[in-house]
Amino acid sequence: MDQLKTQLAVVLKHGFWISTGLVLLSTVAIWYFSTADLEEKNSKQTSKITLAINTVGEVENELETIPNDLSHAEMGLLITARQGEVLESWERLYSRQQNILTWPEGELGTDFVDEFRDLLPIEKMVEFPTDPAKELETTLRSRYQRYIKNILPDLASIANTEWTAEFERSVGADGGMGMEMGMGMGTGMGMNGPGGTTRDVDITGAEKGPLVIWSNESQTQVLKDLFPWRGQLPSTLDIYYSQENIWILKQLLGIVADLNGDATQPYQARVHEIQKVNIGKSVNFAQGSISEPGKSSSGMTGGMEMMGDMMMDDMMGEMGDDMGAGGLGGLGGSTASPDPAENRYVNVAMEPITGSALRSALTSNSPSDAALAVAKRVPVMLSLNMDQRAIPELIATCGSSQLMVEVHQVRMLPQNASGGGMMDMGGGEEGMDEMGMGGGMGMGGGMMGGMPGGAAADAGGEFPLDMTVEVYGIIYIYNPVDAEKLGLDQVDENTVIDGTNGNSSTQPATTPPVTTPPVTTPPVTTPPATTPPATTPPATTPPATTPPETT
């Protein structure tokens, strides 16, 4: 027992060094066994990877070509199935549209409707210029002229507004040099409603008259844009495009009606005024675009140049219309009428296309023309003076309407800038319309737009939450289904899909404008130009780092 005590005393005396040695030996042992295990696992994984690489190499050596016949066959099945889905969707959209784009047989008669029943697409069935012998009978064309005149008040009632513009054009009625100076002033100089219009109020406080204001000046511009043949007998092509305008106008007014719902008084309504309705070539998607300072299309120089061009076009067009089908008539002018399809539709790059390019695409079986073969794209613009809180509902209503409006741009203008005035004079055709150059120097929505009594009430007016909202979009008019127009057998890796047409001579002419968006992108680079000031905050951030040093 004493001997054991002696040995324990020695151990206790040197216990630290003994335990240190034991810990060191244990650590070395653990390290050794762990390293050996990792080495083994690494070797196994390396072998697996090497084996997999060798296996893939053997498969590649065994296959002569990749993909092989089996993969080609499976891919062919997938392509066939997808083609069937595309044709099925095309057929469904076209059939659905046929229930919307209907000719009024009751008003025009069965004999009239039968003439247009199978003329789709019209550009393929009716050539331009049209042989006088192939034009619709004079009695039928005269019948449609009377129909258009009588249908406009009914269309306006859809949006609970009233039609006041005179359909028949008189000499100088739409003159571009202010022939109607002051004609629109009655809609712009009142004191109560939107646009300065006055409303009658009965003893109960209820306002009489239309729920939505639509100025005479704006309606006159609609007539000028949509029915340029007024004052003369419409051609067969004029009739079709006019009816297409009626279908679209009816849909746009229906959107206004849906937004207002069951409202009976202006204070219940979301939309208080229709300021503009543009369809086809009168739509200007450049409005509101951002461009580099000094190079903007809305600059004074560009605006004045465009103003001059548009004024000249307006003057020449109006002179020709007012003098009759003979244009300048006794002055030896040409008797040819303008192509009603010119710049009416746009391609996938949102660029207007000529009537000849459209007809070429509709008669072509090239895959590059498939987009136009399936549907024609009609640009539309609807400008409303409305409660800004209902803007999301406006966009949703456009997308859910029967003739769907594919919204591409929404422009919101504060009340003090809603009329455009001189600030928008360089904004292209829209700017000119706002100044009244297109339809007379009307004071309702033109030069007085930014002043009290202009196109929108001021901030302290009857509807302080109102704002001018412009919706730019596309409406698709689908053509009859024809699988051959897709040119599927011609598709290869070099095929350009959704081109404007298949002619190589015209294709490059339309593609450069696609590069114009980069011209508008420099403004996107201007924020970096403003970011150097944004780099100054980092100079102030070191003080922000000092608190941690103090902690």
Coordinates of C-alpha atoms in Angstrom, one line a residue:
M1 CA 0.0 0.0 0.0
D2 CA 2.8 2.4 0.9
Q3 CA 4.5 1.6 -2.4
L4 CA 1.3 2.4 -4.3
K5 CA 1.1 5.7 -2.5
T6 CA 4.6 6.5 -3.5
Q7 CA 3.9 5.8 -7.2
L8 CA 0.7 7.9 -7.1
A9 CA 2.7 10.7 -5.6
V10 CA 5.1 10.7 -8.5
V11 CA 2.2 10.7 -11.0
L12 CA 0.5 13.6 -9.2
K13 CA 3.8 15.4 -9.2
H14 CA 4.3 15.0 -13.0
G15 CA 0.6 14.8 -13.9
F16 CA 0.6 17.9 -16.2
W17 CA 3.4 16.6 -18.4
I18 CA 1.9 13.1 -18.6
S19 CA -1.5 14.4 -19.6
T20 CA 0.0 16.7 -22.2
G21 CA 1.8 13.8 -23.8
L22 CA -1.3 11.7 -23.8
V23 CA -3.3 14.6 -25.5
L24 CA -0.6 15.0 -28.2
L25 CA -0.5 11.2 -28.9
S26 CA -4.3 11.2 -29.2
T27 CA -4.3 14.2 -31.6
V28 CA -1.7 12.6 -33.8
A29 CA -3.7 9.4 -33.9
I30 CA -6.9 11.1 -34.8
W31 CA -5.2 13.1 -37.5
Y32 CA -3.7 10.0 -39.0
F33 CA -6.9 8.1 -39.2
S34 CA -8.9 11.1 -40.5
T35 CA -6.4 11.8 -43.3
A36 CA -6.3 8.2 -44.3
D37 CA -10.1 8.1 -44.5
L38 CA -10.2 11.3 -46.6
E39 CA -7.5 10.0 -48.9
E40 CA -9.5 6.8 -49.5
K41 CA -12.7 8.7 -50.2
N42 CA -10.9 11.1 -52.5
S43 CA -9.4 8.2 -54.4
K44 CA -12.8 6.6 -54.8
Q45 CA -14.5 9.8 -56.1
T46 CA -11.7 10.4 -58.5
S47 CA -12.1 7.0 -59.9
K48 CA -15.8 7.4 -60.3
I49 CA -15.4 10.8 -62.2
T50 CA -12.7 9.3 -64.4
L51 CA -14.9 6.3 -65.2
A52 CA -17.8 8.6 -66.1
I53 CA -15.6 10.7 -68.4
N54 CA -14.4 7.6 -70.1
T55 CA -17.9 6.3 -70.5
V56 CA -19.1 9.5 -72.1
G57 CA -16.1 9.3 -74.4
E58 CA -17.0 5.8 -75.4
V59 CA -20.6 6.9 -76.2
E60 CA -19.4 9.7 -78.3
N61 CA -17.1 7.4 -80.2
E62 CA -20.0 5.0 -80.8
L63 CA -22.4 7.7 -82.2
E64 CA -21.6 8.9 -85.7
T65 CA -23.8 12.0 -85.5
I66 CA -25.5 13.8 -82.6
P67 CA -28.4 14.2 -82.6
N68 CA -29.3 10.9 -84.2
D69 CA -32.3 9.7 -86.1
L70 CA -34.2 8.8 -83.0
S71 CA -33.7 12.3 -81.5
H72 CA -34.8 13.8 -84.9
A73 CA -37.9 11.7 -84.9
E74 CA -38.8 12.8 -81.3
M75 CA -38.1 16.4 -82.1
G76 CA -40.3 16.1 -85.1
L77 CA -43.2 14.9 -83.0
L78 CA -42.7 17.8 -80.6
I79 CA -42.7 20.3 -83.5
T80 CA -45.8 18.8 -85.0
A81 CA -47.6 19.0 -81.7
R82 CA -46.6 22.6 -81.2
Q83 CA -47.7 23.5 -84.7
G84 CA -51.1 22.0 -83.9
E85 CA -51.3 24.1 -80.8
V86 CA -50.5 27.3 -82.7
L87 CA -53.1 26.6 -85.4
E88 CA -55.7 25.7 -82.7
S89 CA -55.0 29.0 -80.8
W90 CA -55.2 30.9 -84.1
E91 CA -58.5 29.3 -85.0
R92 CA -59.9 30.0 -81.5
L93 CA -59.0 33.6 -81.5
Y94 CA -60.3 34.2 -85.1
S95 CA -63.6 32.5 -84.3
R96 CA -64.0 34.5 -81.1
Q97 CA -63.3 37.7 -83.0
Q98 CA -66.0 36.8 -85.5
N99 CA -68.6 37.2 -82.8
I100 CA -67.3 40.7 -82.0
L101 CA -66.5 42.2 -85.4
T102 CA -69.9 41.8 -86.9
W103 CA -71.5 43.9 -89.7
P104 CA -74.9 45.5 -88.7
E105 CA -77.1 43.5 -91.0
G106 CA -80.3 45.2 -89.7
E107 CA -79.1 48.7 -90.6
L108 CA -77.1 47.9 -93.8
G109 CA -79.2 45.1 -95.2
T110 CA -78.3 41.5 -96.0
D111 CA -77.2 42.4 -99.6
F112 CA -74.6 44.8 -98.2
V113 CA -73.3 42.4 -95.5
D114 CA -73.0 39.6 -98.1
E115 CA -70.6 41.7 -100.1
F116 CA -68.1 41.8 -97.2
R117 CA -68.7 38.4 -95.6
D118 CA -65.8 36.7 -97.4
L119 CA -63.5 39.6 -98.0
L120 CA -61.0 38.7 -95.3
P121 CA -58.3 39.7 -95.3
I122 CA -59.5 42.7 -97.3
E123 CA -56.0 43.6 -98.5
K124 CA -55.8 40.2 -100.2
M125 CA -59.3 40.3 -101.7
V126 CA -59.4 44.0 -102.8
E127 CA -56.4 45.4 -104.6
F128 CA -55.3 49.0 -104.4
P129 CA -55.9 51.1 -106.4
T130 CA -59.2 49.4 -107.0
D131 CA -60.6 49.1 -110.5
P132 CA -63.7 51.2 -110.6
A133 CA -65.6 48.3 -112.2
K134 CA -64.9 46.2 -109.1
E135 CA -66.0 48.8 -106.6
L136 CA -69.1 48.2 -104.5
E137 CA -72.3 49.4 -106.0
T138 CA -72.9 53.1 -105.6
T139 CA -76.2 52.5 -103.8
L140 CA -74.5 50.3 -101.2
R141 CA -71.7 52.8 -100.6
S142 CA -74.2 55.6 -100.2
R143 CA -76.1 53.5 -97.7
Y144 CA -73.0 53.0 -95.6
Q145 CA -72.2 56.7 -95.7
R146 CA -75.7 57.4 -94.2
Y147 CA -75.1 54.6 -91.7
I148 CA -71.9 56.1 -90.3
K149 CA -73.5 59.5 -89.9
N150 CA -76.4 58.0 -87.9
I151 CA -74.4 55.5 -85.7
L152 CA -72.1 58.0 -84.1
P153 CA -74.6 59.3 -81.5
D154 CA -75.4 55.6 -80.5
L155 CA -71.6 54.9 -80.1
A156 CA -71.2 58.0 -77.8
S157 CA -74.1 56.8 -75.7
I158 CA -72.1 53.6 -74.8
A159 CA -69.8 55.8 -72.6
N160 CA -72.8 57.9 -71.4
T161 CA -71.6 60.9 -73.4
E162 CA -73.2 62.7 -76.3
W163 CA -72.1 63.3 -79.9
T164 CA -72.1 66.9 -81.0
A165 CA -69.7 67.0 -83.9
E166 CA -71.2 67.4 -87.4
F167 CA -70.3 64.4 -89.6
E168 CA -70.6 66.2 -93.0
R169 CA -67.5 68.2 -93.8
S170 CA -67.8 71.8 -94.9
V171 CA -65.3 73.9 -96.6
G172 CA -62.6 74.6 -94.1
A173 CA -64.3 72.5 -91.4
D174 CA -61.2 70.7 -90.5
G175 CA -58.7 73.1 -92.0
G176 CA -55.3 72.9 -90.6
M177 CA -54.8 76.7 -90.5
G178 CA -57.4 77.6 -87.9
M179 CA -60.5 77.6 -90.0
E180 CA -62.5 76.7 -87.0
M181 CA -60.9 79.3 -84.7
G182 CA -63.1 79.4 -81.7
M183 CA -65.4 76.6 -82.6
G184 CA -64.1 74.6 -79.6
M185 CA -64.1 77.4 -77.2
G186 CA -67.6 76.5 -76.0
T187 CA -66.2 73.4 -74.5
G188 CA -63.2 74.9 -72.8
M189 CA -64.3 78.2 -71.2
G190 CA -66.9 77.1 -68.7
M191 CA -66.5 77.1 -65.0
N192 CA -67.8 73.8 -63.6
G193 CA -67.2 70.4 -65.3
P194 CA -64.0 68.8 -66.7
G195 CA -62.6 70.8 -69.5
G196 CA -64.3 73.9 -68.2
T197 CA -67.8 72.7 -69.4
T198 CA -70.8 74.0 -67.6
R199 CA -73.4 71.5 -66.2
D200 CA -77.1 72.2 -65.5
V201 CA -78.1 71.3 -62.0
D202 CA -81.7 70.7 -60.9
I203 CA -83.3 71.6 -57.6
T204 CA -82.2 68.3 -56.0
G205 CA -78.5 69.0 -56.8
A206 CA -78.4 66.4 -59.5
E207 CA -76.5 67.4 -62.6
K208 CA -78.2 67.1 -66.0
G209 CA -76.6 66.1 -69.2
P210 CA -74.1 63.4 -70.1
L211 CA -72.1 61.7 -67.5
V212 CA -68.8 61.9 -69.5
I213 CA -67.7 65.0 -71.3
W214 CA -66.5 64.6 -74.9
S215 CA -65.7 68.0 -76.5
N216 CA -66.9 68.9 -80.0
E217 CA -63.3 69.6 -80.9
S218 CA -62.1 66.1 -79.9
Q219 CA -65.0 64.5 -81.8
T220 CA -64.2 66.5 -84.9
Q221 CA -60.6 65.3 -84.8
V222 CA -61.9 61.7 -84.5
L223 CA -64.0 62.2 -87.6
K224 CA -60.9 63.6 -89.4
D225 CA -58.7 60.6 -88.4
L226 CA -61.2 57.8 -88.8
F227 CA -63.3 58.9 -91.8
P228 CA -61.1 61.0 -94.1
W229 CA -63.4 60.3 -97.0
R230 CA -66.2 62.5 -95.6
G231 CA -67.7 64.7 -98.2
Q232 CA -67.4 62.1 -100.9
L233 CA -68.6 58.6 -101.6
P234 CA -66.4 56.0 -99.7
S235 CA -64.6 53.3 -101.7
T236 CA -64.8 49.6 -100.9
L237 CA -61.6 49.8 -98.9
D238 CA -62.7 53.0 -97.1
I239 CA -65.9 51.2 -96.0
Y240 CA -64.0 48.2 -94.6
Y241 CA -61.4 50.3 -92.7
S242 CA -64.1 52.7 -91.4
Q243 CA -66.1 49.7 -90.1
E244 CA -62.9 48.4 -88.4
N245 CA -62.6 51.8 -86.8
I246 CA -66.2 51.6 -85.6
W247 CA -65.5 48.2 -84.0
I248 CA -62.4 49.5 -82.2
L249 CA -64.1 52.8 -81.2
K250 CA -67.0 50.9 -79.8
Q251 CA -64.6 48.8 -77.7
L252 CA -62.7 51.8 -76.4
L253 CA -65.9 53.6 -75.4
G254 CA -67.0 50.3 -73.7
I255 CA -63.9 50.5 -71.6
V256 CA -65.0 53.9 -70.4
A257 CA -68.4 52.6 -69.6
D258 CA -67.0 49.6 -67.7
L259 CA -64.9 51.9 -65.6
N260 CA -67.8 54.1 -64.6
G261 CA -70.1 51.1 -63.9
D262 CA -73.5 52.1 -62.6
A263 CA -72.5 55.8 -61.9
T264 CA -75.3 58.2 -62.8
Q265 CA -73.7 61.5 -61.5
P266 CA -70.2 62.8 -62.2
Y267 CA -69.1 62.6 -58.6
Q268 CA -69.8 58.8 -58.8
A269 CA -67.8 58.3 -62.0
R270 CA -64.2 57.5 -62.4
V271 CA -63.9 58.9 -65.9
H272 CA -65.1 62.5 -66.3
E273 CA -63.8 63.4 -69.8
I274 CA -62.7 61.7 -73.0
Q275 CA -60.0 64.0 -74.3
K276 CA -58.7 62.0 -77.3
V277 CA -59.3 58.8 -79.2
N278 CA -56.7 57.9 -81.7
I279 CA -56.7 54.8 -83.9
G280 CA -54.2 53.7 -86.5
K281 CA -51.8 56.1 -88.1
S282 CA -52.7 59.0 -85.8
V283 CA -51.2 57.2 -82.8
N284 CA -47.8 58.4 -81.7
F285 CA -45.9 56.0 -79.4
A286 CA -43.1 58.5 -79.1
Q287 CA -45.1 60.6 -76.6
G288 CA -43.5 60.5 -73.2
S289 CA -40.3 58.7 -74.3
I290 CA -37.0 59.7 -72.7
S291 CA -34.1 60.8 -74.9
E292 CA -30.8 62.5 -74.5
P293 CA -31.0 66.2 -73.9
G294 CA -30.4 68.2 -77.0
K295 CA -31.3 65.2 -79.2
S296 CA -34.9 64.7 -78.1
S297 CA -37.7 64.6 -80.7
S298 CA -39.6 66.9 -78.3
G299 CA -36.9 69.6 -78.6
M300 CA -37.8 72.9 -80.1
T301 CA -36.0 72.3 -83.4
G302 CA -37.4 68.9 -84.0
G303 CA -40.8 70.1 -82.9
M304 CA -40.8 73.1 -85.3
E305 CA -39.7 70.9 -88.2
M306 CA -42.4 68.4 -87.5
M307 CA -44.9 71.2 -87.0
G308 CA -44.1 72.5 -90.5
D309 CA -44.3 69.1 -92.1
M310 CA -47.7 68.3 -90.5
M311 CA -49.1 71.7 -91.3
M312 CA -48.2 71.3 -94.9
D313 CA -49.7 67.8 -95.0
D314 CA -52.8 69.0 -93.4
M315 CA -53.1 71.9 -95.8
M316 CA -52.6 69.8 -98.9
G317 CA -54.9 67.0 -97.6
E318 CA -57.7 69.4 -96.7
M319 CA -57.4 71.3 -100.0
G320 CA -57.7 68.1 -101.9
D321 CA -60.7 66.9 -99.8
D322 CA -62.6 70.1 -100.0
M323 CA -62.1 70.4 -103.7
G324 CA -63.5 66.9 -104.2
A325 CA -62.1 63.7 -105.6
G326 CA -60.0 65.5 -108.2
G327 CA -57.6 66.9 -105.6
L328 CA -56.4 70.2 -107.0
G329 CA -58.8 69.7 -109.9
G330 CA -58.5 72.5 -112.2
L331 CA -54.9 73.0 -111.1
G332 CA -54.0 69.8 -112.8
G333 CA -53.6 67.7 -109.6
S334 CA -53.7 64.0 -109.5
T335 CA -57.1 62.2 -109.1
A336 CA -55.5 59.3 -107.1
S337 CA -56.8 58.7 -103.6
P338 CA -54.4 57.9 -100.8
D339 CA -54.1 54.3 -99.7
P340 CA -56.3 53.9 -96.6
A341 CA -54.0 51.1 -95.3
E342 CA -50.9 53.3 -95.4
N343 CA -49.3 53.4 -92.0
R344 CA -52.5 52.1 -90.4
Y345 CA -50.9 49.0 -88.9
V346 CA -47.6 48.4 -87.2
N347 CA -45.1 45.6 -87.1
V348 CA -43.7 43.8 -84.0
A349 CA -41.2 46.6 -83.6
M350 CA -44.1 49.1 -83.3
E351 CA -43.2 50.8 -86.6
P352 CA -45.9 51.8 -89.1
I353 CA -45.9 49.7 -92.3
T354 CA -46.9 50.7 -95.7
G355 CA -50.0 49.4 -97.5
S356 CA -47.9 47.7 -100.1
A357 CA -45.8 45.9 -97.5
L358 CA -48.9 44.8 -95.8
R359 CA -50.4 43.4 -99.0
S360 CA -47.1 41.7 -99.9
A361 CA -47.0 40.0 -96.5
L362 CA -50.6 38.7 -96.7
T363 CA -50.0 37.2 -100.1
S364 CA -46.6 35.7 -99.1
N365 CA -45.9 32.2 -97.7
S366 CA -42.6 33.2 -96.2
P367 CA -42.1 32.5 -92.5
S368 CA -40.7 36.0 -92.1
D369 CA -44.2 37.3 -92.8
A370 CA -46.0 35.0 -90.4
A371 CA -46.7 37.7 -87.8
L372 CA -48.7 39.8 -90.3
A373 CA -50.3 36.7 -91.8
V374 CA -51.7 35.7 -88.4
A375 CA -53.0 39.2 -87.3
K376 CA -52.8 42.8 -88.1
R377 CA -51.8 45.1 -85.3
V378 CA -53.8 48.3 -84.9
P379 CA -52.3 50.9 -82.6
V380 CA -54.7 52.8 -80.4
M381 CA -54.5 55.6 -77.9
L382 CA -57.2 56.6 -75.3
S383 CA -56.7 59.8 -73.4
L384 CA -59.0 60.3 -70.4
N385 CA -59.4 62.8 -67.6
M386 CA -60.1 60.5 -64.7
D387 CA -59.7 59.7 -61.1
Q388 CA -56.0 58.6 -60.8
R389 CA -56.9 56.0 -58.2
A390 CA -58.7 54.0 -60.9
I391 CA -55.7 53.7 -63.2
P392 CA -55.0 50.1 -62.3
E393 CA -58.6 49.3 -63.1
L394 CA -58.3 51.0 -66.4
I395 CA -55.3 48.8 -67.4
A396 CA -57.1 45.7 -66.2
T397 CA -60.2 46.6 -68.1
C398 CA -58.2 47.1 -71.3
G399 CA -56.7 43.6 -70.9
S400 CA -60.1 41.9 -70.1
S401 CA -62.2 43.6 -72.7
Q402 CA -63.7 41.5 -75.5
L403 CA -61.4 43.1 -78.2
M404 CA -58.4 43.1 -75.9
V405 CA -56.2 46.1 -75.8
E406 CA -52.6 45.0 -75.3
V407 CA -51.3 47.9 -73.2
H408 CA -47.7 49.0 -74.1
Q409 CA -47.5 52.4 -72.4
V410 CA -49.4 54.4 -69.8
R411 CA -48.7 58.1 -69.7
M412 CA -49.9 60.0 -66.6
L413 CA -49.9 63.8 -66.8
P414 CA -50.4 66.1 -63.8
Q415 CA -53.3 68.5 -63.9
N416 CA -51.1 71.5 -64.6
A417 CA -49.6 69.8 -67.7
S418 CA -52.6 67.9 -69.0
G419 CA -53.3 70.1 -71.9
G420 CA -49.8 69.8 -73.3
G421 CA -49.8 73.4 -74.5
M422 CA -46.5 74.8 -75.8
M423 CA -44.6 72.3 -73.7
D424 CA -45.6 69.5 -76.0
M425 CA -45.2 71.3 -79.3
G426 CA -42.3 69.1 -80.2
G427 CA -44.0 65.8 -79.3
G428 CA -44.8 64.9 -82.9
E429 CA -48.4 64.5 -84.1
E430 CA -49.8 64.4 -80.6
G431 CA -48.2 67.7 -79.8
M432 CA -49.7 69.2 -82.9
D433 CA -53.2 67.9 -82.1
E434 CA -52.9 69.3 -78.6
M435 CA -52.2 72.7 -80.0
G436 CA -55.2 72.5 -82.3
M437 CA -53.1 72.6 -85.5
G438 CA -54.8 69.5 -86.9
G439 CA -58.4 70.4 -86.3
G440 CA -58.4 74.2 -85.8
M441 CA -57.1 76.3 -83.1
G442 CA -59.6 75.1 -80.5
M443 CA -59.1 76.5 -77.1
G444 CA -60.6 73.6 -75.1
G445 CA -57.7 71.1 -75.1
G446 CA -55.0 73.0 -76.9
M447 CA -53.1 76.1 -75.9
M448 CA -55.2 76.7 -72.8
G449 CA -54.6 73.1 -71.6
G450 CA -52.2 74.1 -68.8
M451 CA -54.3 77.0 -67.6
P452 CA -57.5 77.2 -65.6
G453 CA -60.4 76.1 -67.8
G454 CA -58.1 74.0 -69.9
A455 CA -58.5 70.2 -70.6
A456 CA -58.5 69.4 -66.9
A457 CA -59.7 71.1 -63.9
D458 CA -57.1 72.7 -61.6
A459 CA -56.1 71.2 -58.3
G460 CA -58.9 73.0 -56.5
G461 CA -61.6 72.1 -59.0
E462 CA -64.5 69.8 -58.7
F463 CA -62.4 66.7 -59.0
P464 CA -59.0 67.4 -57.4
L465 CA -57.9 63.7 -57.8
D466 CA -58.4 63.8 -61.6
M467 CA -55.4 63.3 -63.9
T468 CA -55.0 63.0 -67.6
V469 CA -54.1 59.4 -68.4
E470 CA -53.1 58.2 -71.9
V471 CA -53.1 54.5 -72.6
Y472 CA -51.2 53.4 -75.7
G473 CA -51.8 49.8 -76.9
I474 CA -52.4 47.4 -79.7
I475 CA -55.6 45.7 -80.9
Y476 CA -55.1 42.5 -82.9
I477 CA -57.4 41.9 -86.0
Y478 CA -56.9 38.2 -86.8
N479 CA -56.9 36.9 -90.3
P480 CA -58.6 33.6 -91.4
V481 CA -56.5 30.5 -90.5
D482 CA -54.1 29.4 -93.2
A483 CA -51.3 27.1 -92.2
E484 CA -49.5 27.7 -95.5
K485 CA -49.0 31.3 -94.6
L486 CA -46.7 30.3 -91.7
G487 CA -44.2 28.9 -94.2
L488 CA -43.2 26.1 -91.9
D489 CA -41.4 24.1 -94.6
Q490 CA -39.1 27.0 -95.2
V491 CA -38.0 27.5 -91.6
D492 CA -34.3 27.0 -90.9
E493 CA -31.6 28.3 -88.6
N494 CA -31.3 31.5 -90.7
T495 CA -35.0 32.4 -90.7
V496 CA -36.0 35.7 -89.2
I497 CA -39.4 35.3 -87.5
D498 CA -41.8 38.3 -87.1
G499 CA -40.2 40.3 -89.8
T500 CA -42.2 43.0 -91.6
N501 CA -42.1 41.0 -94.8
G502 CA -40.0 38.5 -96.6
N503 CA -38.6 40.7 -99.3
S504 CA -34.9 41.3 -98.7
S505 CA -35.2 44.7 -100.4
T506 CA -37.7 46.0 -97.8
Q507 CA -36.6 44.0 -94.8
P508 CA -33.4 46.1 -94.0
A509 CA -35.4 49.3 -94.4
T510 CA -37.6 48.3 -91.5
T511 CA -34.9 46.8 -89.3
P512 CA -32.8 50.0 -88.7
P513 CA -35.6 51.7 -86.8
V514 CA -35.4 48.8 -84.3
T515 CA -32.0 50.2 -83.4
T516 CA -33.7 53.5 -82.5
P517 CA -34.4 52.5 -78.9
P518 CA -30.7 52.5 -78.2
V519 CA -30.8 56.1 -79.3
T520 CA -33.3 56.7 -76.5
T521 CA -31.1 54.7 -74.1
P522 CA -28.5 57.5 -73.6
P523 CA -31.0 59.0 -71.1
V524 CA -30.7 55.8 -69.2
T525 CA -27.0 56.5 -69.1
T526 CA -27.6 60.0 -67.9
P527 CA -28.3 58.8 -64.3
P528 CA -24.7 57.6 -64.1
A529 CA -23.8 61.1 -65.1
T530 CA -25.7 62.2 -62.1
T531 CA -24.2 59.5 -59.9
P532 CA -20.9 61.3 -59.2
P533 CA -22.9 63.4 -56.8
A534 CA -24.3 60.1 -55.6
T535 CA -20.7 59.1 -54.9
T536 CA -20.3 61.9 -52.4
P537 CA -22.4 60.1 -49.8
P538 CA -19.6 57.5 -49.5
A539 CA -17.4 60.5 -48.6
T540 CA -19.9 61.2 -45.8
T541 CA -20.1 57.5 -44.9
P542 CA -16.7 57.4 -43.0
P543 CA -18.4 59.5 -40.2
A544 CA -21.0 56.8 -40.3
T545 CA -18.3 54.2 -39.6
T546 CA -16.9 56.2 -36.7
P547 CA -19.7 55.1 -34.3
P548 CA -18.4 51.5 -34.5
E549 CA -14.9 52.8 -33.6
T550 CA -16.3 54.6 -30.6
T551 CA -18.1 51.4 -29.5

